[in-house]
């Protein structure tokens, strides 16, 4: 794949969606889980969406059940939970694997473009590492729920943020890309 816009993914209802629909937008792509200690980040993601969507931001939420089975619901159930509990208005897609033999081709591409997390040198990051003991991770693998990829208006993956980096901490990066 030459571009992020070449990928087709499934929405929470299981329908095919071409990422070419997002050409010209700034994208924040996040793997999420509804039962994770980081799940409150949904609130900050929604705040970013409300603030920056009129300027061209789209948040693409890909639930993932690979980290301690913290997203056991179906894609449509996850969308309903997030809309009800956190008031999310951004797009929630169907569940994906972000690592391993069944990983989403989109996530393979994202990791190839940005193999390392920015941020995350905190105590929370240490706790995440401890939580994932026994789960094999290699090189550019996603370490946990709520890893965030930032894509500019040209479809270039320009950033990757550790799970413990709060969405509000990337507001300045978003503002630069959207201006």
PDB file of N, CA and C in Angstrom, residues 71-160:
ATOM      1  N   UNK A  71     -11.947  -5.487  25.531  1.00  0.00           N
ATOM      2  CA  UNK A  71     -12.991  -5.011  24.617  1.00  0.00           C
ATOM      3  C   UNK A  71     -13.760  -6.228  24.106  1.00  0.00           C
ATOM      4  N   UNK A  72     -14.467  -6.934  25.004  1.00  0.00           N
ATOM      5  CA  UNK A  72     -15.111  -8.190  24.614  1.00  0.00           C
ATOM      6  C   UNK A  72     -16.394  -8.016  23.800  1.00  0.00           C
ATOM      7  N   UNK A  73     -16.972  -6.823  23.815  1.00  0.00           N
ATOM      8  CA  UNK A  73     -18.243  -6.606  23.120  1.00  0.00           C
ATOM      9  C   UNK A  73     -18.054  -6.594  21.603  1.00  0.00           C
ATOM     10  N   UNK A  74     -19.150  -6.673  20.874  1.00  0.00           N
ATOM     11  CA  UNK A  74     -19.109  -6.543  19.411  1.00  0.00           C
ATOM     12  C   UNK A  74     -18.839  -5.081  19.054  1.00  0.00           C
ATOM     13  N   UNK A  75     -18.459  -4.849  17.814  1.00  0.00           N
ATOM     14  CA  UNK A  75     -18.213  -3.481  17.358  1.00  0.00           C
ATOM     15  C   UNK A  75     -19.410  -2.573  17.561  1.00  0.00           C
ATOM     16  N   UNK A  76     -20.596  -3.054  17.235  1.00  0.00           N
ATOM     17  CA  UNK A  76     -21.789  -2.214  17.388  1.00  0.00           C
ATOM     18  C   UNK A  76     -22.111  -1.970  18.858  1.00  0.00           C
ATOM     19  N   UNK A  77     -21.863  -2.963  19.719  1.00  0.00           N
ATOM     20  CA  UNK A  77     -22.073  -2.767  21.164  1.00  0.00           C
ATOM     21  C   UNK A  77     -21.088  -1.747  21.722  1.00  0.00           C
ATOM     22  N   UNK A  78     -19.845  -1.805  21.256  1.00  0.00           N
ATOM     23  CA  UNK A  78     -18.836  -0.840  21.698  1.00  0.00           C
ATOM     24  C   UNK A  78     -19.241   0.567  21.280  1.00  0.00           C
ATOM     25  N   UNK A  79     -19.705   0.728  20.046  1.00  0.00           N
ATOM     26  CA  UNK A  79     -20.149   2.045  19.582  1.00  0.00           C
ATOM     27  C   UNK A  79     -21.272   2.576  20.471  1.00  0.00           C
ATOM     28  N   UNK A  80     -22.220   1.722  20.808  1.00  0.00           N
ATOM     29  CA  UNK A  80     -23.344   2.127  21.662  1.00  0.00           C
ATOM     30  C   UNK A  80     -22.862   2.526  23.057  1.00  0.00           C
ATOM     31  N   UNK A  81     -21.974   1.738  23.636  1.00  0.00           N
ATOM     32  CA  UNK A  81     -21.423   2.038  24.963  1.00  0.00           C
ATOM     33  C   UNK A  81     -20.736   3.401  24.948  1.00  0.00           C
ATOM     34  N   UNK A  82     -19.915   3.638  23.939  1.00  0.00           N
ATOM     35  CA  UNK A  82     -19.144   4.881  23.877  1.00  0.00           C
ATOM     36  C   UNK A  82     -20.039   6.095  23.657  1.00  0.00           C
ATOM     37  N   UNK A  83     -21.064   5.935  22.839  1.00  0.00           N
ATOM     38  CA  UNK A  83     -21.989   7.043  22.618  1.00  0.00           C
ATOM     39  C   UNK A  83     -22.788   7.341  23.882  1.00  0.00           C
ATOM     40  N   UNK A  84     -23.209   6.309  24.582  1.00  0.00           N
ATOM     41  CA  UNK A  84     -24.028   6.483  25.779  1.00  0.00           C
ATOM     42  C   UNK A  84     -23.198   6.977  26.964  1.00  0.00           C
ATOM     43  N   UNK A  85     -22.069   6.328  27.219  1.00  0.00           N
ATOM     44  CA  UNK A  85     -21.282   6.625  28.417  1.00  0.00           C
ATOM     45  C   UNK A  85     -20.385   7.853  28.266  1.00  0.00           C
ATOM     46  N   UNK A  86     -19.828   8.049  27.062  1.00  0.00           N
ATOM     47  CA  UNK A  86     -18.857   9.126  26.864  1.00  0.00           C
ATOM     48  C   UNK A  86     -19.317  10.189  25.877  1.00  0.00           C
ATOM     49  N   UNK A  87     -20.486  10.019  25.281  1.00  0.00           N
ATOM     50  CA  UNK A  87     -21.003  11.003  24.333  1.00  0.00           C
ATOM     51  C   UNK A  87     -20.190  11.104  23.057  1.00  0.00           C
ATOM     52  N   UNK A  88     -19.532  10.022  22.665  1.00  0.00           N
ATOM     53  CA  UNK A  88     -18.674  10.084  21.479  1.00  0.00           C
ATOM     54  C   UNK A  88     -19.498  10.351  20.223  1.00  0.00           C
ATOM     55  N   UNK A  89     -18.921  11.190  19.374  1.00  0.00           N
ATOM     56  CA  UNK A  89     -19.539  11.503  18.088  1.00  0.00           C
ATOM     57  C   UNK A  89     -18.629  11.122  16.928  1.00  0.00           C
ATOM     58  N   UNK A  90     -17.398  10.743  17.232  1.00  0.00           N
ATOM     59  CA  UNK A  90     -16.471  10.336  16.175  1.00  0.00           C
ATOM     60  C   UNK A  90     -16.764   8.896  15.761  1.00  0.00           C
ATOM     61  N   UNK A  91     -16.137   8.469  14.674  1.00  0.00           N
ATOM     62  CA  UNK A  91     -16.441   7.171  14.084  1.00  0.00           C
ATOM     63  C   UNK A  91     -15.748   6.034  14.827  1.00  0.00           C
ATOM     64  N   UNK A  92     -16.544   5.056  15.220  1.00  0.00           N
ATOM     65  CA  UNK A  92     -16.026   3.844  15.843  1.00  0.00           C
ATOM     66  C   UNK A  92     -16.163   2.718  14.825  1.00  0.00           C
ATOM     67  N   UNK A  93     -15.051   2.074  14.556  1.00  0.00           N
ATOM     68  CA  UNK A  93     -15.012   1.010  13.560  1.00  0.00           C
ATOM     69  C   UNK A  93     -15.161  -0.347  14.232  1.00  0.00           C
ATOM     70  N   UNK A  94     -15.143  -1.395  13.434  1.00  0.00           N
ATOM     71  CA  UNK A  94     -15.231  -2.748  13.962  1.00  0.00           C
ATOM     72  C   UNK A  94     -13.926  -3.101  14.657  1.00  0.00           C
ATOM     73  N   UNK A  95     -13.977  -4.076  15.532  1.00  0.00           N
ATOM     74  CA  UNK A  95     -12.784  -4.506  16.261  1.00  0.00           C
ATOM     75  C   UNK A  95     -11.737  -5.050  15.300  1.00  0.00           C
ATOM     76  N   UNK A  96     -10.475  -4.797  15.663  1.00  0.00           N
ATOM     77  CA  UNK A  96      -9.341  -5.279  14.873  1.00  0.00           C
ATOM     78  C   UNK A  96      -8.279  -5.847  15.801  1.00  0.00           C
ATOM     79  N   UNK A  97      -7.393  -6.649  15.228  1.00  0.00           N
ATOM     80  CA  UNK A  97      -6.156  -7.012  15.893  1.00  0.00           C
ATOM     81  C   UNK A  97      -5.108  -6.008  15.423  1.00  0.00           C
ATOM     82  N   UNK A  98      -4.298  -5.523  16.354  1.00  0.00           N
ATOM     83  CA  UNK A  98      -3.273  -4.541  16.000  1.00  0.00           C
ATOM     84  C   UNK A  98      -1.873  -5.153  15.961  1.00  0.00           C
ATOM     85  N   UNK A  99      -1.750  -6.390  16.413  1.00  0.00           N
ATOM     86  CA  UNK A  99      -0.488  -7.130  16.404  1.00  0.00           C
ATOM     87  C   UNK A  99      -0.765  -8.567  15.979  1.00  0.00           C
ATOM     88  N   UNK A 100       0.303  -9.263  15.610  1.00  0.00           N
ATOM     89  CA  UNK A 100       0.200 -10.698  15.404  1.00  0.00           C
ATOM     90  C   UNK A 100      -0.257 -11.122  14.026  1.00  0.00           C
ATOM     91  N   UNK A 101      -0.510 -12.430  13.876  1.00  0.00           N
ATOM     92  CA  UNK A 101      -0.802 -13.002  12.552  1.00  0.00           C
ATOM     93  C   UNK A 101      -2.095 -12.494  11.932  1.00  0.00           C
ATOM     94  N   UNK A 102      -3.033 -12.024  12.731  1.00  0.00           N
ATOM     95  CA  UNK A 102      -4.307 -11.525  12.189  1.00  0.00           C
ATOM     96  C   UNK A 102      -4.418 -10.009  12.267  1.00  0.00           C
ATOM     97  N   UNK A 103      -3.262  -9.329  12.366  1.00  0.00           N
ATOM     98  CA  UNK A 103      -3.321  -7.875  12.515  1.00  0.00           C
ATOM     99  C   UNK A 103      -3.942  -7.223  11.283  1.00  0.00           C
ATOM    100  N   UNK A 104      -4.629  -6.146  11.544  1.00  0.00           N
ATOM    101  CA  UNK A 104      -5.235  -5.347  10.493  1.00  0.00           C
ATOM    102  C   UNK A 104      -4.142  -4.830   9.555  1.00  0.00           C
ATOM    103  N   UNK A 105      -4.348  -4.921   8.240  1.00  0.00           N
ATOM    104  CA  UNK A 105      -3.374  -4.347   7.307  1.00  0.00           C
ATOM    105  C   UNK A 105      -3.150  -2.848   7.563  1.00  0.00           C
ATOM    106  N   UNK A 106      -4.196  -2.142   7.985  1.00  0.00           N
ATOM    107  CA  UNK A 106      -4.035  -0.726   8.317  1.00  0.00           C
ATOM    108  C   UNK A 106      -3.011  -0.561   9.440  1.00  0.00           C
ATOM    109  N   UNK A 107      -3.120  -1.379  10.483  1.00  0.00           N
ATOM    110  CA  UNK A 107      -2.189  -1.255  11.604  1.00  0.00           C
ATOM    111  C   UNK A 107      -0.773  -1.687  11.232  1.00  0.00           C
ATOM    112  N   UNK A 108      -0.638  -2.653  10.349  1.00  0.00           N
ATOM    113  CA  UNK A 108       0.695  -3.023   9.861  1.00  0.00           C
ATOM    114  C   UNK A 108       1.330  -1.813   9.168  1.00  0.00           C
ATOM    115  N   UNK A 109       0.535  -1.110   8.378  1.00  0.00           N
ATOM    116  CA  UNK A 109       1.013   0.080   7.675  1.00  0.00           C
ATOM    117  C   UNK A 109       1.372   1.195   8.658  1.00  0.00           C
ATOM    118  N   UNK A 110       0.479   1.475   9.604  1.00  0.00           N
ATOM    119  CA  UNK A 110       0.733   2.540  10.578  1.00  0.00           C
ATOM    120  C   UNK A 110       2.035   2.281  11.344  1.00  0.00           C
ATOM    121  N   UNK A 111       2.218   1.036  11.780  1.00  0.00           N
ATOM    122  CA  UNK A 111       3.415   0.687  12.554  1.00  0.00           C
ATOM    123  C   UNK A 111       4.677   0.782  11.692  1.00  0.00           C
ATOM    124  N   UNK A 112       4.571   0.452  10.418  1.00  0.00           N
ATOM    125  CA  UNK A 112       5.734   0.569   9.523  1.00  0.00           C
ATOM    126  C   UNK A 112       6.116   2.039   9.330  1.00  0.00           C
ATOM    127  N   UNK A 113       5.127   2.915   9.299  1.00  0.00           N
ATOM    128  CA  UNK A 113       5.378   4.338   9.105  1.00  0.00           C
ATOM    129  C   UNK A 113       5.917   5.005  10.369  1.00  0.00           C
ATOM    130  N   UNK A 114       5.421   4.582  11.527  1.00  0.00           N
ATOM    131  CA  UNK A 114       5.836   5.153  12.818  1.00  0.00           C
ATOM    132  C   UNK A 114       6.049   4.004  13.804  1.00  0.00           C
ATOM    133  N   UNK A 115       7.239   3.407  13.826  1.00  0.00           N
ATOM    134  CA  UNK A 115       7.453   2.209  14.635  1.00  0.00           C
ATOM    135  C   UNK A 115       7.603   2.442  16.140  1.00  0.00           C
ATOM    136  N   UNK A 116       7.809   3.697  16.552  1.00  0.00           N
ATOM    137  CA  UNK A 116       8.067   3.949  17.970  1.00  0.00           C
ATOM    138  C   UNK A 116       7.098   4.971  18.562  1.00  0.00           C
ATOM    139  N   UNK A 117       6.717   4.717  19.820  1.00  0.00           N
ATOM    140  CA  UNK A 117       5.854   5.645  20.549  1.00  0.00           C
ATOM    141  C   UNK A 117       6.628   6.890  20.947  1.00  0.00           C
ATOM    142  N   UNK A 118       5.918   8.027  20.945  1.00  0.00           N
ATOM    143  CA  UNK A 118       6.441   9.260  21.549  1.00  0.00           C
ATOM    144  C   UNK A 118       5.783   9.377  22.911  1.00  0.00           C
ATOM    145  N   UNK A 119       6.524   9.911  23.850  1.00  0.00           N
ATOM    146  CA  UNK A 119       5.974  10.101  25.190  1.00  0.00           C
ATOM    147  C   UNK A 119       5.909   8.793  25.941  1.00  0.00           C
ATOM    148  N   UNK A 120       5.226   8.837  27.052  1.00  0.00           N
ATOM    149  CA  UNK A 120       5.011   7.617  27.807  1.00  0.00           C
ATOM    150  C   UNK A 120       6.123   7.241  28.750  1.00  0.00           C
ATOM    151  N   UNK A 121       6.991   8.185  29.125  1.00  0.00           N
ATOM    152  CA  UNK A 121       8.067   7.866  30.043  1.00  0.00           C
ATOM    153  C   UNK A 121       7.642   7.958  31.495  1.00  0.00           C
ATOM    154  N   UNK A 122       6.386   7.786  31.758  1.00  0.00           N
ATOM    155  CA  UNK A 122       5.848   8.023  33.093  1.00  0.00           C
ATOM    156  C   UNK A 122       5.645   6.738  33.886  1.00  0.00           C
ATOM    157  N   UNK A 123       5.204   6.923  35.103  1.00  0.00           N
ATOM    158  CA  UNK A 123       4.857   5.808  35.969  1.00  0.00           C
ATOM    159  C   UNK A 123       3.746   4.972  35.329  1.00  0.00           C
ATOM    160  N   UNK A 124       2.788   5.647  34.690  1.00  0.00           N
ATOM    161  CA  UNK A 124       1.704   4.922  34.012  1.00  0.00           C
ATOM    162  C   UNK A 124       2.264   3.968  32.964  1.00  0.00           C
ATOM    163  N   UNK A 125       3.279   4.404  32.249  1.00  0.00           N
ATOM    164  CA  UNK A 125       3.871   3.563  31.210  1.00  0.00           C
ATOM    165  C   UNK A 125       4.515   2.322  31.837  1.00  0.00           C
ATOM    166  N   UNK A 126       5.152   2.503  32.982  1.00  0.00           N
ATOM    167  CA  UNK A 126       5.719   1.371  33.704  1.00  0.00           C
ATOM    168  C   UNK A 126       4.619   0.391  34.097  1.00  0.00           C
ATOM    169  N   UNK A 127       3.507   0.911  34.573  1.00  0.00           N
ATOM    170  CA  UNK A 127       2.383   0.050  34.938  1.00  0.00           C
ATOM    171  C   UNK A 127       1.859  -0.715  33.729  1.00  0.00           C
ATOM    172  N   UNK A 128       1.798  -0.046  32.576  1.00  0.00           N
ATOM    173  CA  UNK A 128       1.351  -0.727  31.356  1.00  0.00           C
ATOM    174  C   UNK A 128       2.303  -1.851  30.976  1.00  0.00           C
ATOM    175  N   UNK A 129       3.591  -1.622  31.129  1.00  0.00           N
ATOM    176  CA  UNK A 129       4.573  -2.667  30.827  1.00  0.00           C
ATOM    177  C   UNK A 129       4.383  -3.856  31.763  1.00  0.00           C
ATOM    178  N   UNK A 130       4.160  -3.567  33.042  1.00  0.00           N
ATOM    179  CA  UNK A 130       3.933  -4.642  34.002  1.00  0.00           C
ATOM    180  C   UNK A 130       2.660  -5.411  33.677  1.00  0.00           C
ATOM    181  N   UNK A 131       1.628  -4.697  33.243  1.00  0.00           N
ATOM    182  CA  UNK A 131       0.352  -5.340  32.914  1.00  0.00           C
ATOM    183  C   UNK A 131       0.481  -6.272  31.717  1.00  0.00           C
ATOM    184  N   UNK A 132       1.421  -5.971  30.838  1.00  0.00           N
ATOM    185  CA  UNK A 132       1.552  -6.784  29.623  1.00  0.00           C
ATOM    186  C   UNK A 132       2.615  -7.869  29.747  1.00  0.00           C
ATOM    187  N   UNK A 133       3.143  -8.094  30.946  1.00  0.00           N
ATOM    188  CA  UNK A 133       4.114  -9.175  31.135  1.00  0.00           C
ATOM    189  C   UNK A 133       3.459 -10.497  30.722  1.00  0.00           C
ATOM    190  N   UNK A 134       4.196 -11.273  29.986  1.00  0.00           N
ATOM    191  CA  UNK A 134       3.675 -12.546  29.509  1.00  0.00           C
ATOM    192  C   UNK A 134       3.040 -12.430  28.135  1.00  0.00           C
ATOM    193  N   UNK A 135       2.816 -11.211  27.656  1.00  0.00           N
ATOM    194  CA  UNK A 135       2.278 -10.999  26.311  1.00  0.00           C
ATOM    195  C   UNK A 135       3.452 -10.590  25.428  1.00  0.00           C
ATOM    196  N   UNK A 136       3.754 -11.404  24.455  1.00  0.00           N
ATOM    197  CA  UNK A 136       4.921 -11.168  23.608  1.00  0.00           C
ATOM    198  C   UNK A 136       4.695  -9.943  22.719  1.00  0.00           C
ATOM    199  N   UNK A 137       5.607  -9.000  22.796  1.00  0.00           N
ATOM    200  CA  UNK A 137       5.585  -7.812  21.946  1.00  0.00           C
ATOM    201  C   UNK A 137       6.941  -7.721  21.265  1.00  0.00           C
ATOM    202  N   UNK A 138       6.923  -7.325  20.009  1.00  0.00           N
ATOM    203  CA  UNK A 138       8.159  -7.211  19.255  1.00  0.00           C
ATOM    204  C   UNK A 138       8.246  -5.851  18.592  1.00  0.00           C
ATOM    205  N   UNK A 139       9.448  -5.302  18.530  1.00  0.00           N
ATOM    206  CA  UNK A 139       9.730  -4.088  17.777  1.00  0.00           C
ATOM    207  C   UNK A 139       8.660  -3.026  17.798  1.00  0.00           C
ATOM    208  N   UNK A 140       7.971  -2.875  16.684  1.00  0.00           N
ATOM    209  CA  UNK A 140       6.998  -1.802  16.520  1.00  0.00           C
ATOM    210  C   UNK A 140       5.604  -2.172  17.019  1.00  0.00           C
ATOM    211  N   UNK A 141       5.447  -3.338  17.634  1.00  0.00           N
ATOM    212  CA  UNK A 141       4.121  -3.757  18.098  1.00  0.00           C
ATOM    213  C   UNK A 141       3.463  -2.688  18.969  1.00  0.00           C
ATOM    214  N   UNK A 142       2.156  -2.641  18.883  1.00  0.00           N
ATOM    215  CA  UNK A 142       1.370  -1.787  19.767  1.00  0.00           C
ATOM    216  C   UNK A 142       1.512  -2.379  21.169  1.00  0.00           C
ATOM    217  N   UNK A 143       1.789  -1.523  22.138  1.00  0.00           N
ATOM    218  CA  UNK A 143       2.052  -2.003  23.492  1.00  0.00           C
ATOM    219  C   UNK A 143       0.785  -2.185  24.326  1.00  0.00           C
ATOM    220  N   UNK A 144      -0.259  -1.391  24.042  1.00  0.00           N
ATOM    221  CA  UNK A 144      -1.460  -1.421  24.874  1.00  0.00           C
ATOM    222  C   UNK A 144      -2.562  -0.633  24.179  1.00  0.00           C
ATOM    223  N   UNK A 145      -3.728  -0.628  24.805  1.00  0.00           N
ATOM    224  CA  UNK A 145      -4.858   0.158  24.310  1.00  0.00           C
ATOM    225  C   UNK A 145      -4.514   1.651  24.321  1.00  0.00           C
ATOM    226  N   UNK A 146      -5.146   2.381  23.426  1.00  0.00           N
ATOM    227  CA  UNK A 146      -5.051   3.838  23.343  1.00  0.00           C
ATOM    228  C   UNK A 146      -3.701   4.334  22.841  1.00  0.00           C
ATOM    229  N   UNK A 147      -3.047   3.545  21.973  1.00  0.00           N
ATOM    230  CA  UNK A 147      -1.929   4.066  21.191  1.00  0.00           C
ATOM    231  C   UNK A 147      -2.555   4.937  20.106  1.00  0.00           C
ATOM    232  N   UNK A 148      -1.951   6.092  19.857  1.00  0.00           N
ATOM    233  CA  UNK A 148      -2.546   7.071  18.952  1.00  0.00           C
ATOM    234  C   UNK A 148      -1.610   7.372  17.785  1.00  0.00           C
ATOM    235  N   UNK A 149      -2.148   7.318  16.562  1.00  0.00           N
ATOM    236  CA  UNK A 149      -1.402   7.677  15.361  1.00  0.00           C
ATOM    237  C   UNK A 149      -1.978   8.962  14.789  1.00  0.00           C
ATOM    238  N   UNK A 150      -1.095   9.870  14.423  1.00  0.00           N
ATOM    239  CA  UNK A 150      -1.508  11.148  13.861  1.00  0.00           C
ATOM    240  C   UNK A 150      -1.150  11.172  12.375  1.00  0.00           C
ATOM    241  N   UNK A 151      -2.130  11.520  11.542  1.00  0.00           N
ATOM    242  CA  UNK A 151      -1.969  11.531  10.086  1.00  0.00           C
ATOM    243  C   UNK A 151      -2.288  12.934   9.581  1.00  0.00           C
ATOM    244  N   UNK A 152      -1.390  13.502   8.766  1.00  0.00           N
ATOM    245  CA  UNK A 152      -1.639  14.858   8.262  1.00  0.00           C
ATOM    246  C   UNK A 152      -2.610  14.851   7.074  1.00  0.00           C
ATOM    247  N   UNK A 153      -2.916  16.026   6.575  1.00  0.00           N
ATOM    248  CA  UNK A 153      -3.907  16.178   5.493  1.00  0.00           C
ATOM    249  C   UNK A 153      -3.482  15.485   4.200  1.00  0.00           C
ATOM    250  N   UNK A 154      -2.182  15.201   4.056  1.00  0.00           N
ATOM    251  CA  UNK A 154      -1.681  14.518   2.862  1.00  0.00           C
ATOM    252  C   UNK A 154      -1.663  13.003   3.024  1.00  0.00           C
ATOM    253  N   UNK A 155      -2.158  12.514   4.168  1.00  0.00           N
ATOM    254  CA  UNK A 155      -2.195  11.073   4.400  1.00  0.00           C
ATOM    255  C   UNK A 155      -0.904  10.494   4.948  1.00  0.00           C
ATOM    256  N   UNK A 156       0.027  11.356   5.369  1.00  0.00           N
ATOM    257  CA  UNK A 156       1.301  10.897   5.916  1.00  0.00           C
ATOM    258  C   UNK A 156       1.160  10.677   7.424  1.00  0.00           C
ATOM    259  N   UNK A 157       1.654   9.531   7.897  1.00  0.00           N
ATOM    260  CA  UNK A 157       1.612   9.222   9.326  1.00  0.00           C
ATOM    261  C   UNK A 157       2.775   9.977   9.965  1.00  0.00           C
ATOM    262  N   UNK A 158       2.455  11.023  10.733  1.00  0.00           N
ATOM    263  CA  UNK A 158       3.480  11.934  11.232  1.00  0.00           C
ATOM    264  C   UNK A 158       3.755  11.782  12.726  1.00  0.00           C
ATOM    265  N   UNK A 159       2.997  10.950  13.420  1.00  0.00           N
ATOM    266  CA  UNK A 159       3.248  10.781  14.843  1.00  0.00           C
ATOM    267  C   UNK A 159       2.607   9.518  15.385  1.00  0.00           C
ATOM    268  N   UNK A 160       3.200   9.027  16.462  1.00  0.00           N
ATOM    269  CA  UNK A 160       2.664   7.875  17.184  1.00  0.00           C
ATOM    270  C   UNK A 160       2.884   8.156  18.668  1.00  0.00           C
TER     271      UNK A 160
END
